[in-house]
CSV table of C-alpha atoms in Angstrom, one decimal:
chain,number,residue,atom,x,y,z
A,1,GLN,CA,60.5,-35.9,71.2
A,2,ASN,CA,64.1,-37.1,70.7
A,3,TRP,CA,65.0,-33.9,68.9
A,4,THR,CA,63.7,-31.8,71.8
A,5,ARG,CA,65.7,-33.9,74.3
A,6,GLY,CA,68.9,-33.3,72.2
A,7,MET,CA,68.3,-29.6,72.2
A,8,SER,CA,67.6,-29.6,75.9
A,9,TYR,CA,70.9,-31.4,76.5
A,10,CYS,CA,72.7,-28.9,74.4
A,11,PHE,CA,71.3,-26.0,76.3
A,12,HIS,CA,72.0,-27.6,79.7
A,13,SER,CA,75.6,-28.3,78.7
A,14,GLU,CA,76.2,-24.7,77.5
A,15,SER,CA,73.8,-23.0,79.9
A,16,HIS,CA,76.5,-20.4,80.8
A,17,LEU,CA,76.2,-18.8,77.4
A,18,ASP,CA,73.4,-16.4,76.8
A,19,THR,CA,72.6,-17.2,73.2
A,20,GLY,CA,69.0,-15.9,73.3
A,21,PRO,CA,65.9,-17.6,72.2
A,22,ILE,CA,66.0,-20.3,69.4
A,23,TYR,CA,63.2,-20.5,66.9
A,24,VAL,CA,62.2,-23.8,65.1
A,25,ARG,CA,59.8,-24.1,62.2
A,26,GLU,CA,57.6,-27.3,62.3
A,27,ASN,CA,54.6,-28.1,60.1
A,28,GLY,CA,54.6,-24.6,58.7
A,29,LYS,CA,54.6,-22.9,62.1
A,30,LEU,CA,57.3,-21.1,64.1
A,31,HIS,CA,58.0,-22.4,67.6
A,32,VAL,CA,60.4,-21.1,70.3
A,33,VAL,CA,62.3,-23.6,72.3
A,34,ASN,CA,61.9,-23.3,76.1
A,35,GLN,CA,65.4,-23.5,77.6
A,36,GLY,CA,64.1,-24.4,81.0
A,37,ALA,CA,62.0,-27.4,80.1
A,38,GLY,CA,63.4,-28.2,76.7
A,39,SER,CA,59.9,-28.0,75.1
A,40,THR,CA,58.7,-25.8,72.2
A,41,GLN,CA,56.0,-23.1,72.4
A,42,ASN,CA,54.1,-21.2,69.8
A,43,VAL,CA,55.4,-17.7,69.0
A,44,SER,CA,53.3,-15.0,70.4
A,45,PRO,CA,52.7,-11.9,68.3
A,46,LYS,CA,54.7,-9.8,70.7
A,47,THR,CA,58.1,-11.5,70.9
A,48,ARG,CA,61.0,-10.3,73.0
A,49,PRO,CA,63.6,-8.6,70.7
A,50,PHE,CA,67.0,-10.1,70.4
A,51,ARG,CA,69.6,-8.4,72.6
A,52,LEU,CA,72.8,-7.5,70.7
A,53,PHE,CA,74.7,-6.4,73.8
A,54,PRO,CA,74.6,-7.9,77.3
A,55,ARG,CA,73.0,-6.0,80.2
A,56,GLY,CA,75.2,-3.3,81.7
A,57,PHE,CA,76.9,-2.5,78.4
A,58,SER,CA,77.4,1.3,77.9
A,59,VAL,CA,79.1,3.6,75.4
A,60,GLU,CA,81.0,6.7,76.3
A,61,LEU,CA,81.3,9.4,73.6
A,62,CYS,CA,84.7,11.2,73.7
A,63,MET,CA,85.5,14.1,71.4
A,64,ASN,CA,89.0,15.2,70.5
A,65,ARG,CA,89.9,18.9,71.0
A,66,GLU,CA,91.1,19.2,67.4
A,67,ASP,CA,87.8,17.9,66.2
A,68,ASP,CA,86.0,20.3,68.5
A,69,ARG,CA,88.1,23.2,67.2
A,70,ALA,CA,87.3,22.2,63.7
A,71,ARG,CA,83.6,22.0,64.5
A,72,ARG,CA,83.7,25.5,66.1
A,73,GLN,CA,85.5,26.8,63.0
A,74,ARG,CA,82.8,25.4,60.8
A,75,THR,CA,80.3,27.7,62.6
A,76,ASP,CA,82.5,30.7,61.6
A,77,HIS,CA,81.7,30.0,58.0
A,78,PHE,CA,78.5,31.9,58.4
A,79,ILE,CA,77.8,35.6,59.1
A,80,PHE,CA,74.7,36.1,61.3
A,81,THR,CA,72.8,39.4,60.9
A,82,TYR,CA,69.4,40.8,61.6
A,83,THR,CA,66.9,42.2,59.1
A,84,LYS,CA,64.8,45.3,59.5
A,85,GLU,CA,62.0,43.1,60.7
A,86,GLY,CA,64.2,41.6,63.5
A,87,ASN,CA,64.6,38.2,61.9
A,88,LEU,CA,67.9,36.4,62.1
A,89,ARG,CA,69.6,35.9,58.8
A,90,TYR,CA,72.8,34.2,58.0
A,91,SER,CA,75.0,34.3,54.9
A,92,ALA,CA,78.1,32.3,54.0
A,93,LYS,CA,81.5,33.9,54.1
A,94,SER,CA,83.7,34.4,51.1
A,95,LEU,CA,86.3,31.9,50.1
A,96,PHE,CA,89.0,34.5,50.5
A,97,SER,CA,88.1,35.2,54.2
A,98,LEU,CA,87.9,31.5,54.9
A,99,VAL,CA,91.4,30.9,53.5
A,100,LEU,CA,92.7,34.0,55.2
A,101,GLY,CA,91.5,32.7,58.6
A,102,TYR,CA,92.9,29.3,58.0
A,103,ILE,CA,96.4,30.7,57.1
A,104,SER,CA,96.4,33.1,60.0
A,105,ASP,CA,95.7,30.2,62.4
A,106,ASN,CA,98.7,28.3,61.0
A,107,VAL,CA,100.9,31.3,60.0
A,108,ASP,CA,103.8,29.9,62.1
A,109,HIS,CA,104.1,27.0,59.7
A,110,VAL,CA,104.5,29.2,56.6
A,111,ASP,CA,108.0,28.8,55.2
A,112,SER,CA,108.4,32.3,53.8
A,113,LEU,CA,106.4,35.4,52.7
A,114,ILE,CA,109.0,37.0,50.5
A,115,GLY,CA,107.4,38.0,47.2
A,116,PHE,CA,103.9,37.8,48.6
A,117,PRO,CA,101.7,40.9,47.8
A,118,GLU,CA,101.8,43.6,50.4
A,119,GLN,CA,98.1,44.3,50.3
A,120,ILE,CA,97.1,40.7,51.1
A,121,ALA,CA,100.0,40.4,53.6
A,122,GLU,CA,98.6,43.3,55.6
A,123,LYS,CA,95.2,41.6,55.8
A,124,LEU,CA,96.9,38.4,56.8
A,125,PHE,CA,98.8,40.2,59.6
A,126,SER,CA,95.6,41.8,60.9
A,127,ALA,CA,93.8,38.5,60.9
A,128,ALA,CA,96.7,36.8,62.9
A,129,GLU,CA,96.8,39.8,65.2
A,130,ALA,CA,93.1,39.6,65.9
A,131,ARG,CA,93.6,36.0,66.9
A,132,GLN,CA,96.5,37.1,69.1
A,133,LYS,CA,99.0,34.8,67.4
A,134,PHE,CA,101.9,37.1,68.1
A,135,THR,CA,101.4,36.9,71.9
A,136,GLU,CA,102.1,33.2,72.1
A,137,PRO,CA,105.4,32.3,73.6
A,138,VAL,CA,107.1,30.3,70.9
A,139,THR,CA,104.9,30.3,67.8
A,140,GLY,CA,104.4,34.1,68.1
A,141,LEU,CA,108.0,34.9,67.6
A,142,ARG,CA,108.3,32.5,64.6
A,143,ALA,CA,105.2,34.0,63.0
A,144,LEU,CA,106.4,37.6,63.5
A,145,GLN,CA,109.8,36.8,62.0
A,146,LYS,CA,108.1,35.7,58.8
A,147,PHE,CA,106.6,39.1,58.3
A,148,THR,CA,109.6,41.2,59.4
A,149,GLU,CA,111.9,39.3,57.0
A,150,ALA,CA,109.6,39.9,54.1
A,151,TYR,CA,108.3,43.5,54.7
A,152,GLY,CA,110.7,45.2,57.0
A,153,ASN,CA,109.5,48.8,57.9
A,154,LEU,CA,106.0,48.1,56.8
A,155,VAL,CA,105.5,45.9,59.9
A,156,LEU,CA,107.0,48.6,62.1
A,157,CYS,CA,108.8,51.8,61.1
A,158,SER,CA,108.7,53.6,64.5
A,159,LEU,CA,108.8,52.0,68.0
A,160,CYS,CA,108.2,53.8,71.2
A,161,LEU,CA,109.2,51.8,74.4
A,162,ARG,CA,109.4,54.7,76.7
A,163,ASN,CA,109.0,53.6,80.3
A,164,ARG,CA,108.2,50.1,79.1
A,165,TYR,CA,111.2,48.2,80.5
A,166,LEU,CA,109.0,45.2,81.5
A,167,VAL,CA,107.9,44.8,77.9
A,168,ILE,CA,111.5,44.8,76.8
A,169,SER,CA,112.5,42.1,79.3
A,170,GLU,CA,109.5,39.9,78.4
A,171,LYS,CA,109.5,40.4,74.6
A,172,LEU,CA,113.2,41.0,73.9
A,173,GLU,CA,113.5,38.5,71.0
A,174,GLU,CA,110.3,39.8,69.4
A,175,ILE,CA,111.7,43.4,69.6
A,176,LYS,CA,115.0,42.3,68.1
A,177,SER,CA,113.1,40.8,65.1
A,178,PHE,CA,112.0,44.2,63.9
A,179,ARG,CA,114.0,45.5,60.9
A,180,GLU,CA,114.5,48.8,59.1
A,181,LEU,CA,113.2,51.0,62.0
A,182,THR,CA,113.7,54.7,61.5
A,183,CYS,CA,112.7,55.8,65.1
A,184,LEU,CA,113.4,54.1,68.4
A,185,ASP,CA,112.5,55.5,71.8
A,186,LEU,CA,114.1,53.7,74.8
A,187,SER,CA,113.9,56.5,77.2
A,188,CYS,CA,113.7,55.9,81.0
A,189,CYS,CA,114.3,52.1,80.7
A,190,LYS,CA,117.5,51.9,82.8
A,191,LEU,CA,119.1,49.4,80.4
A,192,GLY,CA,122.7,50.0,81.2
A,193,ASP,CA,125.9,49.5,79.1
A,194,GLU,CA,125.7,45.7,79.0
A,195,HIS,CA,122.1,45.2,77.8
A,196,GLU,CA,121.5,42.9,74.9
A,197,LEU,CA,119.2,45.4,73.1
A,198,LEU,CA,121.9,48.1,73.1
A,199,GLU,CA,124.3,45.7,71.5
A,200,HIS,CA,121.6,44.9,68.9
A,201,LEU,CA,121.6,48.6,67.9
A,202,THR,CA,125.0,48.2,66.3
A,203,LYS,CA,123.7,45.4,64.0
A,204,GLU,CA,123.0,45.9,60.3
A,205,ALA,CA,119.3,45.3,60.8
A,206,LEU,CA,119.0,48.7,62.6
A,207,SER,CA,121.3,50.7,60.4
A,208,SER,CA,118.3,52.6,59.1
A,209,VAL,CA,117.6,54.2,62.5
A,210,LYS,CA,117.6,58.0,62.3
A,211,ARG,CA,116.1,59.0,65.7
A,212,LEU,CA,117.4,57.3,68.8
A,213,LEU,CA,116.3,58.4,72.2
A,214,LEU,CA,118.3,56.9,75.1
A,215,LYS,CA,117.3,59.3,77.9
A,216,ASP,CA,117.9,58.0,81.4
A,217,ASN,CA,119.4,54.6,80.6
A,218,SER,CA,122.4,54.5,83.0
A,219,LEU,CA,124.8,54.8,80.1
A,220,SER,CA,128.5,55.6,80.6
A,221,ASP,CA,131.5,56.2,78.3
A,222,ALA,CA,132.0,52.4,77.9
A,223,GLY,CA,128.5,52.1,76.5
A,224,LEU,CA,129.1,54.9,74.0
A,225,ARG,CA,132.4,53.3,72.9
A,226,ARG,CA,130.7,50.0,72.2
A,227,MET,CA,127.8,51.7,70.4
A,228,THR,CA,130.0,53.7,68.1
A,229,ALA,CA,132.7,51.1,67.4
A,230,PRO,CA,131.2,49.8,64.1
A,231,VAL,CA,130.7,53.4,62.9
A,232,ARG,CA,134.2,54.5,63.8
A,233,VAL,CA,136.0,51.6,62.2
A,234,LEU,CA,133.7,49.8,59.7
A,235,LYS,CA,131.5,52.7,58.7
A,236,LYS,CA,128.5,50.5,59.6
A,237,GLY,CA,125.8,50.5,62.3
A,238,LEU,CA,124.2,53.8,63.3
A,239,GLU,CA,125.8,55.7,60.4
A,240,ASN,CA,122.4,57.3,59.4
A,241,LEU,CA,121.7,58.7,62.8
A,242,SER,CA,120.4,62.3,62.8
A,243,VAL,CA,118.7,62.8,66.2
A,244,LEU,CA,120.3,61.4,69.4
A,245,ASP,CA,119.1,61.9,73.0
A,246,LEU,CA,121.6,61.0,75.7
A,247,SER,CA,120.2,63.2,78.4
A,248,CYS,CA,120.0,62.2,82.1
A,249,ASN,CA,123.0,59.8,81.9
A,250,PRO,CA,125.4,61.3,84.5
A,251,LYS,CA,128.1,58.7,83.9
A,252,ILE,CA,128.8,60.1,80.4
A,253,THR,CA,131.8,62.4,80.7
A,254,ASP,CA,133.9,64.6,78.3
A,255,VAL,CA,135.7,61.4,77.1
A,256,GLY,CA,132.5,59.7,76.0
A,257,ILE,CA,131.3,62.8,74.0
A,258,ARG,CA,134.3,62.3,71.7
A,259,TYR,CA,132.9,59.0,70.5
A,260,LEU,CA,129.9,60.9,69.1
A,261,PHE,CA,132.0,62.7,66.5
A,262,SER,CA,131.8,59.6,64.3
A,263,PHE,CA,128.1,60.4,63.6
A,264,LYS,CA,128.6,62.6,60.6
A,265,LYS,CA,124.9,62.9,59.8
A,266,LEU,CA,123.9,64.1,63.2
A,267,ASN,CA,121.6,67.1,63.2
A,268,CYS,CA,120.3,67.2,66.8
A,269,LEU,CA,122.0,66.2,70.0
A,270,ASP,CA,120.9,66.3,73.6
A,271,ILE,CA,123.4,65.8,76.4
A,272,SER,CA,121.6,67.6,79.2
A,273,GLY,CA,122.1,66.1,82.6
A,274,THR,CA,125.4,64.3,81.8
A,275,GLY,CA,128.6,64.3,83.9
A,276,LEU,CA,130.5,66.9,81.8
A,277,LYS,CA,133.4,68.7,83.6
A,278,ASP,CA,134.3,71.4,81.1
A,279,VAL,CA,131.0,72.3,79.5
A,280,ASP,CA,132.4,75.3,77.5
A,281,ALA,CA,135.1,73.2,75.9
A,282,VAL,CA,132.6,70.5,75.0
A,283,ILE,CA,130.3,73.0,73.3
A,284,LYS,CA,133.2,74.4,71.2
A,285,ARG,CA,134.4,70.9,70.3
A,286,ILE,CA,130.9,69.8,69.2
A,287,GLN,CA,130.5,72.9,67.1
A,288,MET,CA,133.9,72.5,65.4
A,289,ARG,CA,133.8,68.7,64.8
A,290,ILE,CA,130.2,68.0,63.7
A,291,GLY,CA,128.9,71.6,63.1
A,292,LEU,CA,126.2,71.6,65.8
A,293,VAL,CA,125.3,74.9,67.5
A,294,HIS,CA,124.2,75.1,71.2
A,295,SER,CA,120.5,75.9,71.5
A,296,LYS,CA,119.4,78.3,74.2
A,297,VAL,CA,115.8,77.1,74.1
A,298,PRO,CA,114.5,73.5,74.3
A,299,LEU,CA,114.2,71.8,70.9
A,300,LYS,CA,110.9,70.2,69.8
A,301,GLU,CA,112.9,67.2,68.5
A,302,PHE,CA,113.3,66.0,72.1
A,303,ASP,CA,109.8,66.5,73.5
A,304,HIS,CA,109.0,62.8,72.7
A,305,SER,CA,105.8,63.7,70.9
A,306,ASN,CA,107.1,62.8,67.5
A,307,CYS,CA,108.1,59.3,68.3
A,308,LYS,CA,105.2,56.9,68.3
A,309,THR,CA,104.7,53.3,67.4
A,310,GLU,CA,103.6,53.1,63.8
A,311,GLY,CA,103.1,50.1,61.5
A,312,TRP,CA,101.2,46.9,61.1
A,313,ALA,CA,102.3,45.7,64.6
A,314,GLU,CA,101.1,48.8,66.5
A,315,GLN,CA,98.3,46.8,68.1
A,316,THR,CA,100.6,43.9,68.7
A,317,VAL,CA,102.9,46.1,70.9
A,318,LEU,CA,99.8,47.2,72.8
A,319,GLN,CA,98.8,43.5,73.3
A,320,TRP,CA,102.2,42.9,74.8
A,321,GLU,CA,101.9,45.8,77.2
A,322,GLN,CA,98.4,44.7,78.3
A,323,ALA,CA,99.7,41.2,78.9
A,324,VAL,CA,102.5,42.5,81.1
A,325,MET,CA,100.2,44.8,83.0
A,326,GLU,CA,97.7,42.0,83.7
A,327,ALA,CA,100.6,39.9,85.0
A,328,ILE,CA,101.5,42.5,87.6
A,329,LYS,CA,98.0,43.6,88.3
A,330,PRO,CA,97.5,41.5,91.5
A,331,GLN,CA,100.3,43.5,93.1
A,332,ASP,CA,98.1,46.6,93.0
A,333,ASP,CA,95.8,45.2,95.7
A,334,LEU,CA,98.7,44.7,98.2
A,335,ARG,CA,98.4,48.2,99.7
A,336,ALA,CA,94.7,47.7,100.5
A,337,ARG,CA,95.4,44.4,102.1
A,338,THR,CA,98.2,45.8,104.3
A,339,ALA,CA,95.9,48.7,105.3
A,340,ALA,CA,93.2,46.2,106.3
A,341,LEU,CA,95.8,44.1,108.3
A,342,ARG,CA,97.0,47.2,110.1
A,343,PHE,CA,93.5,48.1,111.0
A,344,TYR,CA,93.1,44.7,112.7
A,345,GLY,CA,96.4,45.0,114.4
A,346,LYS,CA,98.3,42.6,112.2
A,347,THR,CA,101.5,43.1,110.2
A,348,HIS,CA,102.4,42.1,106.7
A,349,ARG,CA,105.8,41.2,105.4
A,350,ILE,CA,105.4,43.5,102.4
A,351,GLU,CA,105.3,47.0,103.7
A,352,GLU,CA,105.6,49.0,100.5
A,353,VAL,CA,104.5,48.4,97.0
A,354,VAL,CA,107.1,48.7,94.3
A,355,LYS,CA,106.0,51.0,91.6
A,356,CYS,CA,106.5,49.8,88.1
A,357,LYS,CA,106.8,53.2,86.4
A,358,LEU,CA,110.0,55.0,86.6
A,359,VAL,CA,110.1,58.6,87.8
A,360,GLU,CA,111.5,60.6,85.0
A,361,PRO,CA,114.3,63.0,86.2
A,362,GLU,CA,113.6,66.6,85.5
A,363,THR,CA,116.4,68.8,84.0
A,364,LYS,CA,116.8,72.4,84.9
A,365,ALA,CA,116.7,75.1,82.3
A,366,SER,CA,120.3,76.1,83.1
A,367,GLU,CA,121.5,72.5,82.3
A,368,ASN,CA,120.0,72.5,78.8
A,369,LEU,CA,122.7,71.2,76.5
A,370,GLN,CA,120.8,70.7,73.2
A,371,PHE,CA,122.5,71.2,69.9
A,372,TYR,CA,121.2,71.6,66.4
A,373,LYS,CA,122.6,72.2,62.9
A,374,GLU,CA,122.0,75.6,61.4
A,375,LYS,CA,120.4,75.8,58.0
A,376,VAL,CA,122.6,77.0,55.1
A,377,GLN,CA,122.1,80.6,54.4
A,378,ASN,CA,121.3,81.9,50.9
A,379,CYS,CA,124.3,82.5,48.6
A,380,TYR,CA,122.8,85.7,47.2
A,381,LEU,CA,124.7,88.2,49.4
A,382,PRO,CA,126.4,91.5,48.7
A,383,LEU,CA,129.9,91.3,47.5
A,384,LYS,CA,131.3,93.6,50.2
A,385,LYS,CA,130.0,91.3,52.9
A,386,GLU,CA,131.7,88.3,51.2
A,387,VAL,CA,135.0,90.1,51.0
A,388,ALA,CA,134.8,91.1,54.7
A,389,SER,CA,133.8,87.7,55.8
A,390,SER,CA,136.6,86.0,53.8
A,391,HIS,CA,139.2,87.3,56.2
A,392,GLU,CA,137.2,86.0,59.1
A,393,LEU,CA,137.0,82.6,57.4
A,394,LYS,CA,140.7,82.4,56.9
A,395,ASN,CA,141.3,83.2,60.6
A,396,ASN,CA,138.8,80.7,61.7
A,397,LYS,CA,140.4,78.0,59.4
A,398,LYS,CA,143.8,78.7,61.0
A,399,ARG,CA,142.3,78.4,64.5
A,400,ALA,CA,140.5,75.2,63.4
A,401,LEU,CA,143.6,73.7,62.0
A,402,THR,CA,145.5,74.2,65.3
A,403,GLU,CA,142.7,72.9,67.3
A,404,GLN,CA,142.3,69.9,65.0
A,405,ASP,CA,145.9,69.0,65.5
A,406,ARG,CA,145.3,69.1,69.2
A,407,GLU,CA,142.2,66.9,68.8
A,408,ARG,CA,144.1,64.4,66.7
A,409,THR,CA,146.7,63.9,69.3
A,410,SER,CA,144.1,63.6,72.1
A,411,LYS,CA,142.0,61.4,69.8
A,412,GLN,CA,144.9,59.0,69.3
A,413,LYS,CA,145.2,58.7,73.1
A,414,HIS,CA,141.5,58.2,73.8
A,415,LEU,CA,140.1,56.4,70.7
A,416,ARG,CA,142.5,53.5,70.5
A,417,LEU,CA,140.7,50.2,69.9
A,418,THR,CA,140.5,48.2,73.1
A,419,VAL,CA,139.9,44.5,73.5
A,420,GLU,CA,136.2,45.1,73.8
A,421,ASP,CA,136.1,47.0,70.6
A,422,TRP,CA,137.9,44.1,68.7
A,423,GLU,CA,135.5,41.6,70.2
A,424,LEU,CA,132.5,43.6,69.1
A,425,LEU,CA,133.9,44.1,65.6
A,426,ASN,CA,134.6,40.4,65.3
A,427,THR,CA,130.9,39.7,65.5
A,428,TYR,CA,130.3,41.5,62.1
């Protein structure tokens, strides 16, 4: 009785604590202490379980995104297929495909791919391309540079950006990362003389370019001077150029054509639609200085069908173009909206929709100024023709020497290095 009173006093003094029921064993039986009256009762078969947490306690389950991503990746470890009977069957992926997927997800963290086998690198590039790693703003450029530094023209050997001036403005740094290109089509992009991409053409990374199409780019004599300065002085830059298209650039004059004489390997040239004053003199000068003959019919080298995007990054360039087109897609519905507003008698501040595609200027057949290099004739000719033609060659040499002297004097006047040339050359 005294023990129960002491326990009751203890419970009353600390009644604010919910300690739960207290069990006491007495005479071989288990009793529960009644907190209200301080007495003991026999334990019933169905006792109330002990509460670990107070009432109102709740747990909220939060999952991290990285953990969720890893959980989703674990489901990719299996390939689900159907049998002939229609039953679902799954099989585990190979260790190579799992490792390939992991590296492609983290390809921007790779230090270098130099010396890595090309066959596996192509599969790694395709895996990263399928995950659209190269379309990301920052990590995409870093990942693309790892491949271009190691594999050069395998990533991209030919690039066609005709009428894609929006892709150039959005992905300029990615385009500049391509190395060892052999064909580059920048037609109808309206870049101008001061564009950063035209300055990049003079760098050593693009010295392998053989076909360069710059049709309708608002170029002038100043742009040609800057583009040919490394070749004229340092014998670097576009020294391997064989096909050049400068048509539909009316600001190029007779003075700018003289800068093209530094391209010694030039085989085809198109200067149709330029601002030439003395066309006959330019035709003779081009034939004498670089041995190109005026073509009376259009050449197939300038029909833009031979220049296509080729390489590992072919689909990557298409992804860039699709992303740009989706960004400007809402503007296509403006015309329908303005028509609806006009129907209801309302006006809209945007009256006309700006078209993204440039209208390519058409050149007349009479303005066709395309040049090509004639093939060398066979040396097995009759002796009489050789003797007869020797006199003509001597006369032509004399005429060429006199005209070359004139060209040298005029060249010294027009091809002096300016301050812009020295600034450009100092960057090398």
